[in-house]
CSV table of C-alpha atoms in Angstrom, one decimal:
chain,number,residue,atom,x,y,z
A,1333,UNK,CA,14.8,88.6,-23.9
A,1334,UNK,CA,11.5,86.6,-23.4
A,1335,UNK,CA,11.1,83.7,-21.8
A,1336,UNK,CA,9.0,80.6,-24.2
A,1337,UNK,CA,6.3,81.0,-22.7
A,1338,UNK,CA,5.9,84.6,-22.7
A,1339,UNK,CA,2.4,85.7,-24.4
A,1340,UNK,CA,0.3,83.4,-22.7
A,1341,UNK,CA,-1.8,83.5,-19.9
A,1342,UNK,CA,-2.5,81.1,-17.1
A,1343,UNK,CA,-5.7,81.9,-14.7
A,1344,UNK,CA,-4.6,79.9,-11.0
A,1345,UNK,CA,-7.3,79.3,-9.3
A,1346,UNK,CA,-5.3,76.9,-7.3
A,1347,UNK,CA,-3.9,76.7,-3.4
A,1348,UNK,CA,-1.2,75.4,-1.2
A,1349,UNK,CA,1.6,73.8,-3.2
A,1350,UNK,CA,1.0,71.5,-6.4
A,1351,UNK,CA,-1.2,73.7,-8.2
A,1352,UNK,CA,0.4,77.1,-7.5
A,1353,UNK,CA,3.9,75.4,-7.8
A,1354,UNK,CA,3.3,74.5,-11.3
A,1355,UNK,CA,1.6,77.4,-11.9
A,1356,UNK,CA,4.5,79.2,-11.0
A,1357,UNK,CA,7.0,77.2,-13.0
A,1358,UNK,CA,4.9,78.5,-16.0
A,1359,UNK,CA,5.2,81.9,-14.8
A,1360,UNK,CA,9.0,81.2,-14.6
A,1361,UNK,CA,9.6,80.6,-18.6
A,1362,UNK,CA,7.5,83.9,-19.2
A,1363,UNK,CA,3.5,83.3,-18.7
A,1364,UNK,CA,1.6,86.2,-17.8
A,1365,UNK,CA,0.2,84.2,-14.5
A,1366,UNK,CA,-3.5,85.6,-12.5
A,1367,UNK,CA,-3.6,84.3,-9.4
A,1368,UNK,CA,-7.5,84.7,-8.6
A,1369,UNK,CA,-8.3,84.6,-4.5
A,1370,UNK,CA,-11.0,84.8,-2.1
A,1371,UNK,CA,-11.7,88.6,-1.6
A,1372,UNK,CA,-10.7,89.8,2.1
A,1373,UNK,CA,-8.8,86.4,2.8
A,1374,UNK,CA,-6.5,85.2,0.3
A,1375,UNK,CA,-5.5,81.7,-0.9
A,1376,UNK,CA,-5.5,79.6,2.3
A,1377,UNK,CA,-1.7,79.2,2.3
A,1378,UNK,CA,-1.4,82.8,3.2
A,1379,UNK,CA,-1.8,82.1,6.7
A,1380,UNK,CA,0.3,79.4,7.1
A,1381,UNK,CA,3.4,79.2,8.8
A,1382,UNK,CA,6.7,79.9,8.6
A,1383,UNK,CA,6.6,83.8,8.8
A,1384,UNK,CA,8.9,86.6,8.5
A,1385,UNK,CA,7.8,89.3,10.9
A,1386,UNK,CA,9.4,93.1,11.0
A,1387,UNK,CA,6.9,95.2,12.8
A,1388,UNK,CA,3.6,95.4,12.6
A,1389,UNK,CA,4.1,93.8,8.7
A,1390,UNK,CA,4.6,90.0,8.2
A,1391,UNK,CA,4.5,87.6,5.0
A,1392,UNK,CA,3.9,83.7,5.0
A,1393,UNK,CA,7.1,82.0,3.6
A,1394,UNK,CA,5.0,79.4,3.2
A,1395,UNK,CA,2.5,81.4,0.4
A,1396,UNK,CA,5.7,83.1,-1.2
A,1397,UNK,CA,7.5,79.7,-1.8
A,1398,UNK,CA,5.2,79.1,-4.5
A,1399,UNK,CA,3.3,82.4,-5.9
A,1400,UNK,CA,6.6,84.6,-7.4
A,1401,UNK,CA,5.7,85.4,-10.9
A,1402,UNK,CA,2.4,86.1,-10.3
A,1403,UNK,CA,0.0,89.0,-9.9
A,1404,UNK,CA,-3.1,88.8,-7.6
A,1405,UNK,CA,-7.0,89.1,-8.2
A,1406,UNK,CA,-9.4,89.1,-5.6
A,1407,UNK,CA,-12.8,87.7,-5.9
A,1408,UNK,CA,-15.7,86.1,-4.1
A,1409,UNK,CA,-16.2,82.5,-5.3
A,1410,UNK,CA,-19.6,82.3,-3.9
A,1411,UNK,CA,-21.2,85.6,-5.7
A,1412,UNK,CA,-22.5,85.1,-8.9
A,1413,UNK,CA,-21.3,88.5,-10.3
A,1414,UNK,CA,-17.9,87.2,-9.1
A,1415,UNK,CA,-17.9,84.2,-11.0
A,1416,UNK,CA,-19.3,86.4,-14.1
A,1417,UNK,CA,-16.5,88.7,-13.9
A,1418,UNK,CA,-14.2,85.5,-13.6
A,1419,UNK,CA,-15.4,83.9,-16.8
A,1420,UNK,CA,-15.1,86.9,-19.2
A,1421,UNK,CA,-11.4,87.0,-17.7
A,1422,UNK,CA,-11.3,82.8,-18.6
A,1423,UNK,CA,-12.7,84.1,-22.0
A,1424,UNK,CA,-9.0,86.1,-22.4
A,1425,UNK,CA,-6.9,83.2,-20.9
A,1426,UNK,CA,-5.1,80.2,-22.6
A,1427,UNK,CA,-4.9,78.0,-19.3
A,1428,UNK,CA,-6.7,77.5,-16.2
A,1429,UNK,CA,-5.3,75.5,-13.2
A,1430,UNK,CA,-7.1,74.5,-10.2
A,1431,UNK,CA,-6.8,71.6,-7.6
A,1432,UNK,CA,-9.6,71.8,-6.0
A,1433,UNK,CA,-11.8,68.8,-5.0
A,1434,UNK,CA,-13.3,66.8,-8.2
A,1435,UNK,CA,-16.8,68.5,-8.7
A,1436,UNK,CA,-15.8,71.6,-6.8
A,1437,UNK,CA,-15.4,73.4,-10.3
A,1438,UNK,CA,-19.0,72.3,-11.3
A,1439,UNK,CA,-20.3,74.0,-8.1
A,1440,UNK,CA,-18.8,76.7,-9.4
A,1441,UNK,CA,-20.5,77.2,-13.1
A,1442,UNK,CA,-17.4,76.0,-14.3
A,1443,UNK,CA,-18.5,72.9,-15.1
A,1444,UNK,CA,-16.3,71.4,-18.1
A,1445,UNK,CA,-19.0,72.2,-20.5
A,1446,UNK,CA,-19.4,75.8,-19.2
A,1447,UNK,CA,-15.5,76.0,-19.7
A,1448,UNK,CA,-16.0,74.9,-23.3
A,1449,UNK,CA,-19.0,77.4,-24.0
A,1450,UNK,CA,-16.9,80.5,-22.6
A,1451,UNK,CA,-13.2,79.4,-24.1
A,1452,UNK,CA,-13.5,76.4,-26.6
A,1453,UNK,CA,-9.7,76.6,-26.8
A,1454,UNK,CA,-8.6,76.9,-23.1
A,1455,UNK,CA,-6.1,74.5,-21.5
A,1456,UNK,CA,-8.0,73.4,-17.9
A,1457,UNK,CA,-5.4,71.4,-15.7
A,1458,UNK,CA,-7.4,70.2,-12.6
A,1459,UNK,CA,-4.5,68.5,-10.1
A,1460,UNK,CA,-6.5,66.3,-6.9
A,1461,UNK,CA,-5.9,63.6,-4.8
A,1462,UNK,CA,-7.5,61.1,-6.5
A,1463,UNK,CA,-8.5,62.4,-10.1
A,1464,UNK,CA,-11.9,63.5,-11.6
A,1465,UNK,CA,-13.1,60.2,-11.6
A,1466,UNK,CA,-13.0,56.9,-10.3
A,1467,UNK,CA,-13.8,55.1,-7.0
A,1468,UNK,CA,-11.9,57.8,-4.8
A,1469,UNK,CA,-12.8,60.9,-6.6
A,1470,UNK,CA,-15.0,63.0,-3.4
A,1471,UNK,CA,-11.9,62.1,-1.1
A,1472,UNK,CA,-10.0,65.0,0.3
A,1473,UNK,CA,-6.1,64.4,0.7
A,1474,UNK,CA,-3.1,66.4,1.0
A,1475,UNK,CA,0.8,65.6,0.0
A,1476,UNK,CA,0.9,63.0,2.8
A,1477,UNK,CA,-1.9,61.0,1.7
A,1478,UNK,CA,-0.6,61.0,-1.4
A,1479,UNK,CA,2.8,59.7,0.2
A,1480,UNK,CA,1.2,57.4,2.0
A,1481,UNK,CA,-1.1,55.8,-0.6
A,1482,UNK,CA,1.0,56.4,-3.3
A,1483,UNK,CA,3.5,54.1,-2.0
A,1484,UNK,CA,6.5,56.6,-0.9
A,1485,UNK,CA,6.4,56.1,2.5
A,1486,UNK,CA,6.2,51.9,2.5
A,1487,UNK,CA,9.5,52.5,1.2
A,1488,UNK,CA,11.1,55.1,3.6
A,1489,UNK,CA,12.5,54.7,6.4
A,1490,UNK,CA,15.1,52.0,8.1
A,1491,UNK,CA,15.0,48.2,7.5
A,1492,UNK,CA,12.2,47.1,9.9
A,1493,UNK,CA,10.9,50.9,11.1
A,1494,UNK,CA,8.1,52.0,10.8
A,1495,UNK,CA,7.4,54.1,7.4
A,1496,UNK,CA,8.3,57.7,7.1
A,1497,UNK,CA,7.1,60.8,5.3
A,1498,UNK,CA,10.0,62.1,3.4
A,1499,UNK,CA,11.1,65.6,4.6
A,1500,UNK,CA,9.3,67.4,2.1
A,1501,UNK,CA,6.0,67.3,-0.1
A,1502,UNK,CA,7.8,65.3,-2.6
A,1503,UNK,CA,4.2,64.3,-3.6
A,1504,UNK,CA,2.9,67.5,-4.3
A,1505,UNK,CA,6.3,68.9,-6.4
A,1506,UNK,CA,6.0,65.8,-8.2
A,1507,UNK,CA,2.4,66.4,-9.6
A,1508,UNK,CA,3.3,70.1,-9.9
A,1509,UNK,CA,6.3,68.9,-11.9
A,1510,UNK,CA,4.0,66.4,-14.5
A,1511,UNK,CA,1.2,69.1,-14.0
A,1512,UNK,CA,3.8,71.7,-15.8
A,1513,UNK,CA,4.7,69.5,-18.7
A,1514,UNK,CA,1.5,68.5,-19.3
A,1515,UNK,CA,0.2,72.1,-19.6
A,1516,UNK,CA,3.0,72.7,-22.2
A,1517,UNK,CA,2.9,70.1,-24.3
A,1518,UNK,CA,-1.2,70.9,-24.3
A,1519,UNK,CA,-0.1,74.7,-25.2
A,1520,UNK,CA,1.7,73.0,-28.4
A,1521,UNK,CA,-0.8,71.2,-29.4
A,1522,UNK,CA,-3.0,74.1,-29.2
A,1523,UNK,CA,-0.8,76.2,-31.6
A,1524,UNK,CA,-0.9,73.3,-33.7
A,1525,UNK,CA,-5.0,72.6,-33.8
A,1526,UNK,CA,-6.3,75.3,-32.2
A,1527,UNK,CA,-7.9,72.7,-29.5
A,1528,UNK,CA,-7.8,73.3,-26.1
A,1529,UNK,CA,-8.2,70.0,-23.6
A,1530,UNK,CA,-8.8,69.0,-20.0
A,1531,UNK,CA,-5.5,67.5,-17.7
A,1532,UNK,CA,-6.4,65.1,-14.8
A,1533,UNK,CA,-3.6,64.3,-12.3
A,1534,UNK,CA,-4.0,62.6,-9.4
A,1535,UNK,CA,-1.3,63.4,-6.6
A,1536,UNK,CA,-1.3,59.5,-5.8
A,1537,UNK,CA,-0.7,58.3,-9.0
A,1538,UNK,CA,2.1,60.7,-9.8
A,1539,UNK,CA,3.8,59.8,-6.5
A,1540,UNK,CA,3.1,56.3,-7.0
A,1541,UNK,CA,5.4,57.0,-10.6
A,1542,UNK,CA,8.5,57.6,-8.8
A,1543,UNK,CA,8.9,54.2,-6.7
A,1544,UNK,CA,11.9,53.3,-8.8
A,1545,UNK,CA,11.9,49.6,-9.4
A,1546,UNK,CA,9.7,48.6,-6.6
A,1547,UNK,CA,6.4,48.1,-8.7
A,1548,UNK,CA,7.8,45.8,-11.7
A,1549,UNK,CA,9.5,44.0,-9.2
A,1550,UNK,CA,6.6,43.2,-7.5
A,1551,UNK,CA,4.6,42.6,-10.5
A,1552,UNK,CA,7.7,40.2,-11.9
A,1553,UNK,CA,9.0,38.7,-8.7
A,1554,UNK,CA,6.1,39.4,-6.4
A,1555,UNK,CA,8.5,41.1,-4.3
A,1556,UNK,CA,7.7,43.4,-1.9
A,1557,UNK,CA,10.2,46.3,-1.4
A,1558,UNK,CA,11.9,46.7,2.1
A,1559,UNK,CA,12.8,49.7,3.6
A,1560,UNK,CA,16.5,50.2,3.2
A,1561,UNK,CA,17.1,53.3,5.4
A,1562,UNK,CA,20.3,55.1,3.4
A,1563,UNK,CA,21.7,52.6,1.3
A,1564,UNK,CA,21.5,51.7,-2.5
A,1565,UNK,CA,19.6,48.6,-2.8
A,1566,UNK,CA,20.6,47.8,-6.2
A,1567,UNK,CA,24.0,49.0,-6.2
A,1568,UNK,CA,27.4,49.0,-3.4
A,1569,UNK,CA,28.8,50.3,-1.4
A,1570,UNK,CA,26.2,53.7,-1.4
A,1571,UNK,CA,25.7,54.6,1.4
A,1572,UNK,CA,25.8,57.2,4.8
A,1573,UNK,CA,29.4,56.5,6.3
A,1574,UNK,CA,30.7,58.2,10.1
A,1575,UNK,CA,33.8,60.6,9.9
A,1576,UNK,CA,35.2,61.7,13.0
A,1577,UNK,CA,33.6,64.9,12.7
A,1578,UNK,CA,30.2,64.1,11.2
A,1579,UNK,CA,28.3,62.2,8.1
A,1580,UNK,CA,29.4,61.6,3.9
A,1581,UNK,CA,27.6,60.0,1.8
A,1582,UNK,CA,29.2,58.3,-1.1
A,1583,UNK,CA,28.7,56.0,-4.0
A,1584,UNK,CA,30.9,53.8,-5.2
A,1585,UNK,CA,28.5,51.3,-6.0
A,1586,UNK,CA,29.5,50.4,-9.9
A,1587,UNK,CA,32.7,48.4,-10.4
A,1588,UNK,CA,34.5,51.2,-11.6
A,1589,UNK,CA,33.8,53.4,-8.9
A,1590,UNK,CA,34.5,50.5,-6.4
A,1591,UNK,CA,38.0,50.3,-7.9
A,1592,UNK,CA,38.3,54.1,-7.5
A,1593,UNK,CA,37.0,53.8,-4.0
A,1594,UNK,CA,39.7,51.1,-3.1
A,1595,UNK,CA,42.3,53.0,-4.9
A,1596,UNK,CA,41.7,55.8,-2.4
A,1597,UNK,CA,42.0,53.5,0.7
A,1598,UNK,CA,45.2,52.7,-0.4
A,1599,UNK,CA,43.8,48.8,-0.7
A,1600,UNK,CA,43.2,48.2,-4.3
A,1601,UNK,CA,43.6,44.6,-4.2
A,1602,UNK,CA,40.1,44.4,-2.3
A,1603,UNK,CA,38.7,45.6,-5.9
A,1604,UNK,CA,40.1,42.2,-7.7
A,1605,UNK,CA,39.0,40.0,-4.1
A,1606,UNK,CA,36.3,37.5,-5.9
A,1607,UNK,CA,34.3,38.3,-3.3
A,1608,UNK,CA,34.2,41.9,-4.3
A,1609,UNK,CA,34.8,42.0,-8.0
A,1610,UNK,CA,31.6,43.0,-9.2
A,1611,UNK,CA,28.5,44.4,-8.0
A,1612,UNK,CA,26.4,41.4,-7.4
A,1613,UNK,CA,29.1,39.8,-5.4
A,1614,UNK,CA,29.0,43.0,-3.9
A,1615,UNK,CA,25.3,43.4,-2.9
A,1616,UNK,CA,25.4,39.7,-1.4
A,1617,UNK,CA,27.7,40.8,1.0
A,1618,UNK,CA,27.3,44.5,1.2
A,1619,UNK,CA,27.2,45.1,5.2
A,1620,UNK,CA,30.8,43.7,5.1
A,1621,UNK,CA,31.9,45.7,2.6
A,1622,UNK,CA,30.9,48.6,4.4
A,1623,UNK,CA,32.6,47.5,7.2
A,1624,UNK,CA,35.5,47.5,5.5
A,1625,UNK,CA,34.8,51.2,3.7
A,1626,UNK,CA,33.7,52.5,7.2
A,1627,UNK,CA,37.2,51.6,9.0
A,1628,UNK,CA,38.8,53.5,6.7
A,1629,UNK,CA,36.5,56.6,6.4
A,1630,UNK,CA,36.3,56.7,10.5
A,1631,UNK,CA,39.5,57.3,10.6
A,1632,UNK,CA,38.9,60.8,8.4
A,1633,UNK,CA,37.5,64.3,9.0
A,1634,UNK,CA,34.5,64.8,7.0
A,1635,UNK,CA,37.1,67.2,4.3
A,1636,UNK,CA,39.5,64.5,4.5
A,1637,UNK,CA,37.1,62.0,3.2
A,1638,UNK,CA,35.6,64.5,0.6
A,1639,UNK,CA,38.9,65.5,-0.5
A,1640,UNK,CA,40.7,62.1,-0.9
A,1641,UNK,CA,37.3,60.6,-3.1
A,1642,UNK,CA,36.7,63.8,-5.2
A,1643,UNK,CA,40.3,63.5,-6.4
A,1644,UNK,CA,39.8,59.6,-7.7
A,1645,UNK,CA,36.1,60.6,-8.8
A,1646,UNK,CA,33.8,58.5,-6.7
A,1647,UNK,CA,30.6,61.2,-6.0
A,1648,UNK,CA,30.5,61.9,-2.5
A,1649,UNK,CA,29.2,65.1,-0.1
A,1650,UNK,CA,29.0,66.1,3.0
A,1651,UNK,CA,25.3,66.4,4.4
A,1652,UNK,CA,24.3,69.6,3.8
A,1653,UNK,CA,21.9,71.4,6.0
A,1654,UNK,CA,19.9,74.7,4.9
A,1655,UNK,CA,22.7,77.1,5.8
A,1656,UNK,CA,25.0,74.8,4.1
A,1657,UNK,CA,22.6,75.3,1.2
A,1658,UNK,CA,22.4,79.2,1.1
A,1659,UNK,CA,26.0,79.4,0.9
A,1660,UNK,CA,27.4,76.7,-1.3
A,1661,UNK,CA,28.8,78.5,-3.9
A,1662,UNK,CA,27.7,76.0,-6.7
A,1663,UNK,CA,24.2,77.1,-6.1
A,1664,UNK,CA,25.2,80.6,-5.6
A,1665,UNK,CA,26.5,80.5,-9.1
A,1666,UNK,CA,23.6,79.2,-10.5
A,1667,UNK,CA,21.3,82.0,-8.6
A,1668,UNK,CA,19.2,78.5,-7.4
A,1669,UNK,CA,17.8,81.0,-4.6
A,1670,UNK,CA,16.2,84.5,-5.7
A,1671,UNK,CA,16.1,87.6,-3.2
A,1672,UNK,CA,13.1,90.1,-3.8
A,1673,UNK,CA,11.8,92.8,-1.8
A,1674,UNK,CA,8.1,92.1,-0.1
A,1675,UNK,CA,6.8,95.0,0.8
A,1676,UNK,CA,7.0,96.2,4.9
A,1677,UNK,CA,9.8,93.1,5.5
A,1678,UNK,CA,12.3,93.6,3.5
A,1679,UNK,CA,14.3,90.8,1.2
A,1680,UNK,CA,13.0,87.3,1.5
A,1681,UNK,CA,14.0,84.0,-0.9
A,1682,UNK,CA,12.5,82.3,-3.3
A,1683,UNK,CA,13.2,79.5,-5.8
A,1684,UNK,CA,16.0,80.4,-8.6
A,1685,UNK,CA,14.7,79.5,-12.0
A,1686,UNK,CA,16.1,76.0,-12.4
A,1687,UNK,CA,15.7,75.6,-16.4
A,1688,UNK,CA,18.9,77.7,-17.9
A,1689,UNK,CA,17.7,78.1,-21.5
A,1690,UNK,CA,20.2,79.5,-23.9
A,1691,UNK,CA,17.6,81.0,-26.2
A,1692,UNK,CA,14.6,82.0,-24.1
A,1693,UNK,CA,16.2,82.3,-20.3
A,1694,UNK,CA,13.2,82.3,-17.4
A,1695,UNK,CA,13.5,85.2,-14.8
A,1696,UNK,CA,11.9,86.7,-11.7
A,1697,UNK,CA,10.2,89.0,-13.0
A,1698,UNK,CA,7.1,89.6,-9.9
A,1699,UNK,CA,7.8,89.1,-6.4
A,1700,UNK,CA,5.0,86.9,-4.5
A,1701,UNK,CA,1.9,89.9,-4.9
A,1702,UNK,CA,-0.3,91.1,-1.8
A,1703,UNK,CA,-3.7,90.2,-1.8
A,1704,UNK,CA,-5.4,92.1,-5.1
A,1705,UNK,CA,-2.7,93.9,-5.6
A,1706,UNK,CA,-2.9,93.6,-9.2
A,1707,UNK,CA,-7.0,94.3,-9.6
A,1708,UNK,CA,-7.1,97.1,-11.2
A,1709,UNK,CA,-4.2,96.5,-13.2
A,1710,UNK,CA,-5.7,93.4,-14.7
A,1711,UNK,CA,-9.2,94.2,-15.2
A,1712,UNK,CA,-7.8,97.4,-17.1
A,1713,UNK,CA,-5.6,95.4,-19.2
A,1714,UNK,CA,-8.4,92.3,-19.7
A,1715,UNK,CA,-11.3,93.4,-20.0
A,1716,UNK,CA,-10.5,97.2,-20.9
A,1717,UNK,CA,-12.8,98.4,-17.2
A,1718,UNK,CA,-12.7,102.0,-16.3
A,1719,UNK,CA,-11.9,102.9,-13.0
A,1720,UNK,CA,-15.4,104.1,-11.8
A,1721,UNK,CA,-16.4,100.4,-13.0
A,1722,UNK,CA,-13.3,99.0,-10.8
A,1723,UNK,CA,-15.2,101.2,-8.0
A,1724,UNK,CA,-18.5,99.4,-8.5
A,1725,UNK,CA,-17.2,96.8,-8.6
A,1726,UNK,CA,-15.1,97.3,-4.8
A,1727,UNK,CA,-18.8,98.7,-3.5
A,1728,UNK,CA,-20.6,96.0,-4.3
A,1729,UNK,CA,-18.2,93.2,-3.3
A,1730,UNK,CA,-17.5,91.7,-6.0
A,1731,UNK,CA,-13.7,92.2,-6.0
């Protein structure tokens, strides 16, 4: 069975995370994905840690997070022949991603009008920091710039405290994320014109898309959005609560949670206390209803508590760290973490395939490749070279 996307072909020129994660999420739902590197080197996030090591052999984690689904091509961006033997592959391809700096491309001869002249119907979706144009184009940034001027961290971290990065690139899978959807919906209207286009993202303007309520608020109420550590600032009680043994967090913030919630403490009369009664009340008193929830919970094992709200459904969890992850057996079910076999270490994870289609399931079908693995194999199947052209081509450096 094929996956939707199956048939097409996406040339990543991209590195570190937003462009080769959406790259890969293309791969996932069936697209015949070329991830072109430097000759010798490799895309920079191959040296990057964290590493698995067995022997002599070792493999960034880092690098394999977000290159499954893909098979490798090596080539020299600063030689001319490289860059001709790059567009007659662009000729063959329906998408091109890269996230390098705005103008980098043009430095290149691949200029967006160079692009049009070798593939009038290709797909180019360029992901940077700031865009392609504007007043903050030639700036370099990475996912915490994008964090930090997009907005996400003003509105980390506790009531007070300083800002805070949130534990992950959430900035970069974001763009990655829009960069993915954007690149299909282009791919449909491609089958419907026959017109390729270019994609701009910015990695601040995406991130600055997923601040909730915190810009019309502003732009209504002139409100500025505090930091509110772990609780819901729009609804309550939601919020990190102490068991005996550790953390829960819970939500019980509409009313009919809240009477769910009380229900389980055995004190369902607090859910018809005027003072309680609905969630407005509720939020202009919340530290003192959480007083009240956190008597109750301290009292209770982290099970206990997880236990007694699951069987009144009020959504609550324990806080699950990365072994916790691996081995919850919802996740398990759902094969949310692939194993494959990298060559000279042995079995290492990498993302599930998150989209279960019914019709036109994705799979992992490539492990992360080595370095040109796959150079021979492509310019074979491309652009139909023999092997004592594939030589040449190794001889004079070009691959």
């Amino acid at each position: 069975m094929s996956g939707p996307l199956t048939g097409y072909t996406v040339i990543d020129m991209s590195r570190y995370i937003a462009g080769p994660y959406c790259s890969m999420l293309l791969g996932d739902l069936g697209a015949n994905v070329i991830k072109v590197e430097r000759r010798a080197v490799g895309e920079d996030s191959r040296g990057l840690l964290p590493f698995k090591k067995v022997g002599d052999d070792s493999v960034s984690l880092y690098f394999t997070q977000y290159n499954k689904n893909k098979r490798s091509l090596t080539v020299d961006f600063r030689n001319p022949e490289s860059i001709e033997l790059l567009k007659k592959l662009i000729a063959k391809a329906d998408v091109l991603v890269e996230n390098f700096r705005a103008g980098t491309m043009d430095k290149m001869g691949l200029s967006k009008e160079a692009l049009k002249e070798i593939n009038p119907s290709l797909i180019v979706t360029h992901i940077s920091g700031f865009g392609q144009d504007g007043p903050y184009k030639d700036r370099a940034a990475f996912d915490c710039i994008g964090q930090a001027m997009g907005g996400l961290m003003g509105v980390t971290g506790e009531n007070g405290g300083d800002p805070l990065l949130v534990g992950t690139w959430a900035g970069d899978f974001t763009t990655a994320i829009y960069a993915a959807y954007g690149t299909v919906s282009a791919l449909l209207h491609k089958e419907k014109t026959g017109e390729g286009q270019h994609l701009d993202l910015s990695l601040v303007e995406c991130t600055s898309t997923i601040l909730a309520t915190a810009i019309p608020n502003y732009v209504a109420n002139g409100v500025i959005q505090p930091r509110r550590g772990n609780r819901d600032d729009v609804t309550g009680p939601a919020n990190l609560f102490k068991c005996k043994d550790g953390n829960i967090y819970l939500h019980a913030g509409t009313d009919p949670l809240f009477k769910r919630l009380c229900k389980a403490m055995g004190k369902p009369e607090i859910a018809e206390d005027d003072r309680y009664n609905i969630v407005e009340k509720r939020m202009k008193c919340i530290k003192e209803v959480e007083a009240i929830v956190q008597q109750w919970i301290g009292n209770l094992t982290t099970n206990e508590a997880e236990t007694a709200l699951v069987e009144v459904g009020v959504p609550v969890t324990k806080i699950a760290d990365v072994s916790d992850i691996v081995n919850n057996p919802m996740l398990q079910h759902r094969k949310a973490i692939g194993y494959v076999e990298y060559p000279g270490v042995g079995e290492i994870a990498v993302p599930g395939i998150c989209v279960k289609m019914s019709g036109t399931p994705g799979e992992i079908r490539y492990r992360p490749p080595l370095l040109g693995e796959h150079n021979e194999e492509i310019l074979k199947e491309y652009l139909n070279l023999s092997d004592d052209e594939i030589k040449e081509l190794y001889a004079r450096k070009i691959i």
